[in-house]
Coordinates of C-alpha atoms in Angstrom, one line a residue:
M1364 CA 183.4 0.5 63.6
E1365 CA 181.2 0.0 66.6
K1366 CA 179.9 3.2 68.2
W1367 CA 178.5 4.4 71.4
Q1368 CA 174.8 5.0 71.1
D1369 CA 174.1 8.8 71.2
P1370 CA 172.4 9.8 74.5
T1371 CA 168.8 10.9 74.1
E1372 CA 167.7 14.4 74.7
S1373 CA 166.3 13.4 78.1
Q1374 CA 169.6 11.8 79.1
K1375 CA 171.3 15.1 78.3
M1376 CA 168.9 16.7 80.7
E1377 CA 169.9 14.2 83.4
H1378 CA 173.5 15.4 83.0
I1379 CA 172.3 19.0 83.5
R1380 CA 170.5 17.9 86.7
Q1381 CA 173.6 16.2 88.0
T1382 CA 175.8 19.1 87.1
F1383 CA 173.8 21.6 89.1
Q1384 CA 173.4 19.2 92.0
N1385 CA 177.1 18.6 92.3
H1386 CA 178.4 22.1 92.2
E1387 CA 178.0 25.1 94.5
M1388 CA 179.4 27.8 92.2
P1389 CA 179.3 28.6 88.5
V1390 CA 181.8 26.6 86.5
D1391 CA 182.7 26.5 82.9
S1392 CA 181.0 23.2 82.2
F1393 CA 177.7 24.8 83.0
S1394 CA 177.8 26.5 79.5
D1395 CA 176.5 23.4 77.7
S1396 CA 173.9 22.8 80.3
I1397 CA 172.7 26.4 80.5
M1398 CA 172.5 26.6 76.8
K1399 CA 170.3 23.5 76.6
R1400 CA 168.0 25.0 79.2
I1401 CA 167.6 28.5 77.8
G1402 CA 168.6 28.2 74.2
D1403 CA 166.3 25.4 73.0
E1404 CA 162.6 26.4 73.0
G1405 CA 160.3 23.5 73.9
M1406 CA 163.1 21.4 75.4
E1407 CA 161.0 20.4 78.3
K1408 CA 158.2 19.1 76.1
R1409 CA 160.6 16.9 74.1
A1410 CA 162.6 15.6 77.1
S1411 CA 160.4 12.5 77.6
R1412 CA 160.4 11.5 73.9
K1413 CA 163.0 9.6 71.9
N1414 CA 164.9 11.6 69.3
G1415 CA 167.9 11.1 67.0
N1416 CA 169.7 14.3 67.8
K1417 CA 173.5 13.9 67.8
F1418 CA 175.2 15.1 71.0
L1419 CA 178.1 12.7 71.8
K1420 CA 179.7 10.4 69.4
K1421 CA 182.3 7.9 70.4
S1422 CA 183.6 4.9 68.6
L1423 CA 184.7 1.6 70.0
V1424 CA 186.1 -1.7 68.8
A1425 CA 185.4 -4.5 71.2
A1426 CA 188.5 -6.8 70.7
S1427 CA 187.5 -10.4 71.1
A1428 CA 188.9 -13.7 70.1
A1429 CA 185.5 -15.0 69.4
A1430 CA 184.6 -11.9 67.3
V1431 CA 187.9 -12.1 65.3
L1432 CA 187.3 -15.8 64.7
G1433 CA 183.7 -15.2 63.8
A1434 CA 184.6 -12.4 61.4
G1435 CA 187.1 -14.7 59.6
I1436 CA 184.6 -17.6 59.3
I1437 CA 181.7 -15.4 58.2
G1438 CA 183.9 -13.6 55.7
S1439 CA 184.8 -17.0 54.1
G1440 CA 181.1 -17.8 53.7
F1441 CA 181.1 -20.9 55.9
V1442 CA 178.6 -19.8 58.5
S1443 CA 174.9 -19.3 58.3
P1444 CA 173.2 -16.0 59.3
V1445 CA 171.9 -17.8 62.4
M1446 CA 175.4 -18.9 63.5
A1447 CA 176.7 -15.4 62.7
E1448 CA 174.1 -13.9 65.1
T1449 CA 175.1 -16.4 67.7
L1450 CA 178.8 -15.5 67.4
K1451 CA 177.9 -11.8 68.0
Q1452 CA 176.4 -12.6 71.4
I1453 CA 179.5 -14.4 72.8
P1454 CA 180.9 -12.2 75.6
V1455 CA 183.9 -10.1 74.9
V1456 CA 187.3 -11.7 75.6
G1457 CA 189.7 -9.1 76.8
S1458 CA 189.4 -5.4 77.6
I1459 CA 186.5 -3.4 76.2
F1460 CA 188.9 -0.4 76.3
K1461 CA 191.1 -2.1 73.7
G1462 CA 190.7 -0.5 70.3
I1463 CA 188.2 2.1 71.5
D1464 CA 188.1 5.3 69.6
D1465 CA 189.0 7.2 72.7
K1466 CA 192.7 8.0 72.7
G1467 CA 192.9 8.2 76.4
L1468 CA 191.3 4.8 77.3
N1469 CA 192.9 3.1 74.4
A1470 CA 196.4 4.3 75.4
A1471 CA 195.7 3.3 79.0
E1472 CA 194.7 -0.2 78.1
E1473 CA 197.7 -0.6 75.7
K1474 CA 200.0 0.4 78.6
G1475 CA 198.4 -2.0 81.0
L1476 CA 197.1 0.8 83.2
S1477 CA 193.4 -0.3 83.3
T1478 CA 192.2 -3.1 85.6
T1479 CA 189.7 -6.0 85.4
P1480 CA 187.7 -6.0 88.6
N1481 CA 185.2 -8.6 87.3
Q1482 CA 182.9 -7.8 90.2
S1483 CA 179.2 -8.8 89.6
V1484 CA 175.7 -8.7 91.2
T1485 CA 172.6 -10.7 90.2
H1486 CA 169.0 -9.7 90.7
D1487 CA 165.9 -11.3 89.2
G1488 CA 167.8 -13.3 86.6
V1489 CA 169.9 -10.4 85.5
T1490 CA 173.7 -10.1 86.1
L1491 CA 175.8 -7.0 85.9
K1492 CA 179.6 -7.3 85.9
V1493 CA 182.2 -4.5 86.0
T1494 CA 184.8 -5.9 83.6
D1495 CA 187.2 -2.9 83.1
A1496 CA 188.1 0.1 85.1
Y1497 CA 190.5 3.1 84.8
Y1498 CA 191.2 5.8 87.4
D1499 CA 193.9 8.4 87.4
G1500 CA 192.7 11.1 89.9
S1501 CA 191.1 13.2 87.1
R1502 CA 189.2 10.6 85.1
L1503 CA 187.2 7.5 86.1
A1504 CA 185.9 5.1 83.5
F1505 CA 184.4 1.6 83.8
A1506 CA 182.7 -1.0 81.6
I1507 CA 179.7 -3.1 82.5
E1508 CA 178.5 -6.3 80.8
R1509 CA 175.0 -7.7 81.2
E1510 CA 173.9 -11.3 81.3
G1511 CA 170.3 -12.7 81.4
I1512 CA 168.7 -10.3 78.9
D1513 CA 168.6 -10.6 75.2
N1514 CA 168.3 -7.0 74.0
D1515 CA 170.3 -4.9 71.6
K1516 CA 170.0 -1.9 73.9
M1517 CA 171.6 -1.3 77.3
M1518 CA 170.5 2.3 78.0
A1519 CA 167.1 3.0 79.4
E1520 CA 165.1 6.0 78.1
M1521 CA 165.0 8.7 80.8
I1522 CA 161.8 10.7 81.4
I1523 CA 162.4 14.1 83.0
E1524 CA 159.7 16.4 84.4
P1525 CA 160.3 20.0 83.3
I1526 CA 161.8 22.6 85.6
E1527 CA 161.8 26.3 85.4
F1528 CA 165.5 27.4 85.0
D1529 CA 166.6 30.0 87.6
P1530 CA 170.3 31.1 87.0
S1531 CA 170.4 32.6 90.5
L1532 CA 170.2 29.1 92.1
T1533 CA 173.3 26.9 92.5
E1534 CA 171.2 23.7 92.7
Q1535 CA 168.2 22.8 90.6
H1536 CA 166.4 19.5 90.7
A1537 CA 164.1 17.7 88.3
K1538 CA 162.3 14.4 88.9
V1539 CA 163.9 11.8 86.7
T1540 CA 162.5 8.3 86.0
M1541 CA 163.3 5.5 83.6
N1542 CA 160.9 4.2 81.0
Q1543 CA 159.9 0.8 82.4
S1544 CA 158.4 -0.6 79.2
E1545 CA 161.4 -3.1 78.7
K1546 CA 163.2 -5.1 81.3
G1547 CA 166.9 -5.0 81.9
L1548 CA 167.9 -1.5 80.6
L1549 CA 170.4 0.5 82.6
G1550 CA 170.1 4.1 83.9
S1551 CA 172.7 6.6 85.1
A1552 CA 175.1 5.1 87.7
E1553 CA 175.6 6.6 91.1
V1554 CA 179.2 6.3 92.2
K1555 CA 180.0 6.6 95.9
L1556 CA 183.4 7.1 97.6
P1557 CA 184.5 5.1 100.6
N1558 CA 183.3 8.0 102.9
G1559 CA 179.8 7.6 101.5
K1560 CA 179.8 10.8 99.4
K1561 CA 178.8 10.8 95.8
L1562 CA 181.6 11.2 93.2
E1563 CA 181.5 14.7 91.8
S1564 CA 182.6 15.3 88.2
Q1565 CA 182.4 18.2 85.7
M1566 CA 181.5 15.8 82.8
S1567 CA 179.9 12.4 82.6
S1568 CA 178.6 10.2 79.9
F1569 CA 177.5 6.6 79.3
G1570 CA 176.4 4.7 76.3
D1571 CA 175.8 1.4 74.6
V1572 CA 178.4 -0.4 72.5
E1573 CA 176.7 -0.8 69.2
G1574 CA 177.4 -4.0 67.4
K1575 CA 178.2 -5.7 70.7
K1576 CA 175.3 -6.7 72.8
N1577 CA 175.3 -6.3 76.6
A1578 CA 178.2 -3.8 77.0
I1579 CA 178.0 -0.3 78.3
L1580 CA 180.7 2.3 79.2
Y1581 CA 180.5 4.9 82.0
D1582 CA 182.9 7.9 81.9
Y1583 CA 183.5 10.6 84.5
R1584 CA 186.0 13.4 83.9
N1585 CA 187.3 16.4 85.8
L1586 CA 186.7 14.8 89.2
N1587 CA 186.3 17.2 92.1
N1588 CA 186.1 15.5 95.5
I1589 CA 188.8 12.8 95.4
E1590 CA 191.8 14.7 96.9
A1591 CA 191.6 12.8 100.2
L1592 CA 191.5 9.3 98.6
G1593 CA 194.6 7.1 98.6
D1594 CA 196.0 5.2 95.7
E1595 CA 193.8 2.1 96.4
F1596 CA 190.2 2.1 97.7
E1597 CA 186.8 0.7 97.0
L1598 CA 184.0 2.4 95.1
S1599 CA 180.3 1.6 95.4
I1600 CA 178.6 1.7 92.0
S1601 CA 174.8 1.7 92.1
V1602 CA 173.0 1.1 88.8
P1603 CA 169.2 1.1 88.4
V1604 CA 167.7 -1.4 86.0
T1605 CA 164.2 -1.3 84.5
Q1606 CA 161.5 -3.6 85.9
I1607 CA 163.9 -4.6 88.8
A1608 CA 163.0 -2.9 92.0
E1609 CA 166.4 -3.3 93.8
P1610 CA 169.3 -1.4 92.3
F1611 CA 172.5 -3.2 91.4
V1612 CA 175.1 -2.2 93.9
I1613 CA 178.6 -3.4 92.9
K1614 CA 181.7 -2.9 95.1
V1615 CA 184.6 -2.3 92.9
P1616 CA 188.3 -2.1 94.0
V1617 CA 190.1 0.8 92.4
K1618 CA 193.8 1.3 92.0
K1619 CA 195.0 4.8 91.0
V1620 CA 197.3 5.2 88.0
T1621 CA 200.3 7.1 89.1
E1622 CA 202.5 6.5 86.1
G1623 CA 202.9 9.4 83.6
I1624 CA 201.0 11.9 85.8
I1625 CA 202.1 15.5 85.8
K1626 CA 200.4 18.1 88.0
L1627 CA 201.4 21.8 88.0
D1628 CA 200.1 24.5 90.3
L1629 CA 200.3 27.7 88.4
N1630 CA 199.6 31.4 88.6
Q1631 CA 200.0 32.7 85.1
T1632 CA 197.9 35.7 84.0
K1633 CA 197.4 37.4 80.7
E1634 CA 195.4 40.5 80.1
A1635 CA 194.1 42.3 77.0
E1636 CA 191.8 45.3 77.1
E1637 CA 189.0 44.5 79.6
F1638 CA 189.6 40.7 79.8
S1639 CA 192.1 38.7 81.7
Y1640 CA 192.5 35.0 82.7
T1641 CA 194.7 33.2 85.1
I1642 CA 195.9 29.7 84.6
T1643 CA 195.9 27.9 88.0
K1644 CA 196.4 24.2 87.3
L1645 CA 197.5 21.9 84.5
E1646 CA 197.2 18.1 84.9
L1647 CA 198.4 15.6 82.3
T1648 CA 197.6 11.9 82.6
P1649 CA 197.7 9.0 80.1
A1650 CA 193.9 9.3 79.6
T1651 CA 193.3 13.1 79.7
S1652 CA 194.6 16.6 79.8
R1653 CA 193.0 19.0 82.3
L1654 CA 193.3 22.8 82.4
Q1655 CA 191.9 25.0 85.2
L1656 CA 191.8 28.8 85.0
S1657 CA 189.7 31.8 86.1
E1658 CA 188.4 34.7 84.0
E1659 CA 187.8 38.3 85.0
G1660 CA 186.6 41.5 83.4
K1661 CA 184.6 41.6 80.2
A1662 CA 184.8 38.9 77.5
P1663 CA 186.3 40.2 74.3
T1664 CA 184.2 40.5 71.1
V1665 CA 185.0 40.8 67.4
K1666 CA 183.1 42.3 64.5
E1667 CA 180.7 39.6 63.5
K1668 CA 178.7 38.8 60.4
D1669 CA 175.2 40.2 60.4
G1670 CA 173.0 38.1 62.7
Y1671 CA 175.9 36.7 64.7
T1672 CA 177.5 37.5 68.0
T1673 CA 180.7 36.4 69.8
S1674 CA 180.5 33.3 72.0
E1675 CA 182.0 32.8 75.4
M1676 CA 185.8 32.1 75.5
F1677 CA 187.2 28.7 74.6
Y1678 CA 190.7 27.4 74.8
E1679 CA 193.1 25.4 72.7
I1680 CA 196.3 23.7 74.0
V1681 CA 199.2 23.2 71.6
D1682 CA 202.5 21.4 72.3
E1683 CA 205.9 22.4 70.9
L1684 CA 205.4 20.0 68.0
G1685 CA 202.2 21.6 66.9
N1686 CA 199.8 18.9 68.3
A1687 CA 196.6 20.9 69.1
F1688 CA 193.5 20.0 71.1
S1689 CA 190.5 22.2 71.4
S1690 CA 188.0 22.7 74.3
G1691 CA 185.3 24.0 72.0
G1692 CA 181.9 22.3 71.5
S1693 CA 178.6 22.4 69.7
F1694 CA 176.8 24.5 72.3
N1695 CA 177.9 28.0 73.1
L1696 CA 176.7 31.0 75.1
P1697 CA 177.2 34.7 74.2
A1698 CA 180.3 36.3 75.7
I1699 CA 180.3 35.4 79.4
V1700 CA 183.1 35.5 82.0
Y1701 CA 183.4 32.6 84.4
P1702 CA 185.1 32.7 87.8
L1703 CA 186.2 29.1 87.3
V1704 CA 186.9 27.2 84.1
D1705 CA 187.7 23.5 84.2
K1706 CA 188.5 22.0 80.7
D1707 CA 189.1 18.5 79.6
F1708 CA 191.2 17.7 76.5
I1709 CA 192.5 14.7 74.5
P1710 CA 195.7 13.5 76.1
F1711 CA 199.1 14.1 74.4
A1712 CA 200.7 11.0 73.1
Q1713 CA 204.1 12.1 74.6
T1714 CA 204.7 14.4 77.5
P1715 CA 205.2 17.8 76.0
K1716 CA 208.0 20.2 76.9
T1717 CA 205.8 23.2 76.6
I1718 CA 202.0 23.8 76.2
T1719 CA 200.7 27.0 74.7
V1720 CA 197.2 28.0 75.6
K1721 CA 195.3 29.8 72.8
P1722 CA 192.0 31.5 73.7
F1723 CA 189.4 31.6 70.9
T1724 CA 185.7 32.3 70.4
Y1725 CA 183.0 31.2 67.9
S1726 CA 180.6 33.2 65.9
I1727 CA 177.1 32.2 67.0
D1728 CA 173.6 33.1 66.0
E1729 CA 170.6 33.9 68.2
N1730 CA 170.0 30.1 68.7
H1731 CA 173.6 29.7 69.9
K1732 CA 174.5 27.8 66.7
A1733 CA 178.0 28.4 65.4
L1734 CA 178.8 29.9 62.0
R1735 CA 180.4 27.4 59.7
D1736 CA 182.8 27.8 56.8
E1737 CA 182.5 26.3 53.3
E1738 CA 184.0 23.0 54.7
G1739 CA 181.4 22.9 57.4
K1740 CA 183.9 23.7 60.2
Q1741 CA 183.0 26.2 63.0
V1742 CA 184.5 29.6 62.4
K1743 CA 186.9 30.5 65.2
H1744 CA 188.4 33.8 66.3
Y1745 CA 191.8 33.6 68.0
Y1746 CA 193.3 36.2 70.3
P1747 CA 197.1 36.1 70.0
E1748 CA 197.5 38.8 72.5
L1749 CA 196.1 36.5 75.2
E1750 CA 198.2 33.4 74.4
Q1751 CA 200.3 31.9 77.3
T1752 CA 203.0 29.2 77.3
I1753 CA 203.3 26.8 80.2
Q1754 CA 206.7 25.2 80.8
V1755 CA 206.0 21.5 81.4
E1756 CA 209.5 20.1 81.3
Q1757 CA 211.6 22.0 83.7
K1758 CA 214.9 23.3 82.3

């Protein structure tokens, strides 16, 4: 299987910078970012160096007529290693989304919901082309292919100057630059809406497609400032490239997916002891499930193993068939209540009739690492008294 390359520590820091820049009030997605700022001693010193820490792991299969043919010939022993390497560098034929180990984008491509803009820009002998795009009002993803550079890598190493974290500030900025030692590597994209404003998202990621040269995916989830956009518009995507002064600005036509979209405005509250939460919105699309809620009071705690404490609250969504998806992650803060929680989940294969929301917490140590059981799974504590069921299919 081909895999996205894991972002470096410094690229995670860039995501932190973007998160604080794009939001004016505390949101749930800050938890990962805050933890990385206050929970990892010496982070700032390591931000400018390469490392192999795992943070995001996604798998893709780039479906290509050339690749399939090449695999068959190579497997039969009829092609030399030189020819095999040549076949690997033939551009992908068909969608990069096809076969990707991302249920949302994979399903969208199989249903014909993604588009192929094929818009390109060339500077200094390097060409970037947007080959695939998907947008449903909650999630935006696009793939870029590069021509003119022979390099296994697509992502540039990001160098971030340290900042002093101040939780009282809604915006925090750090100077971010790209390592310019190699030509033709891409940095974080800036996406602008037709009104000139930057796209705001709760979560964003980008990464190389290992095993397939010159392909990169950008993914933006839980979009915030797109309510006024119509179903068809043009985005401006600006991508910096190492050793090329002028950024690559690509105009990309976007068509919103409207098929299979469910949006529910809700006001469901559940309370237990000193904690309560209110579900405000549920959005289901072919590529994502999104739950918005607010929390009040004091986060619940449980009796923990020595050396451990209770994490912030996470949420699991379960349909009537028992299909369950969790919002939990690898980074957790001690019990904190958030005025706004905006969670992204794997999409359901079929539209559920009901969705039950199940709050849970992790047991975490002083370094915010979760306690694990004998099978290596994170230990969860569920709170049945706080569960709520959402009626998706109206009776």
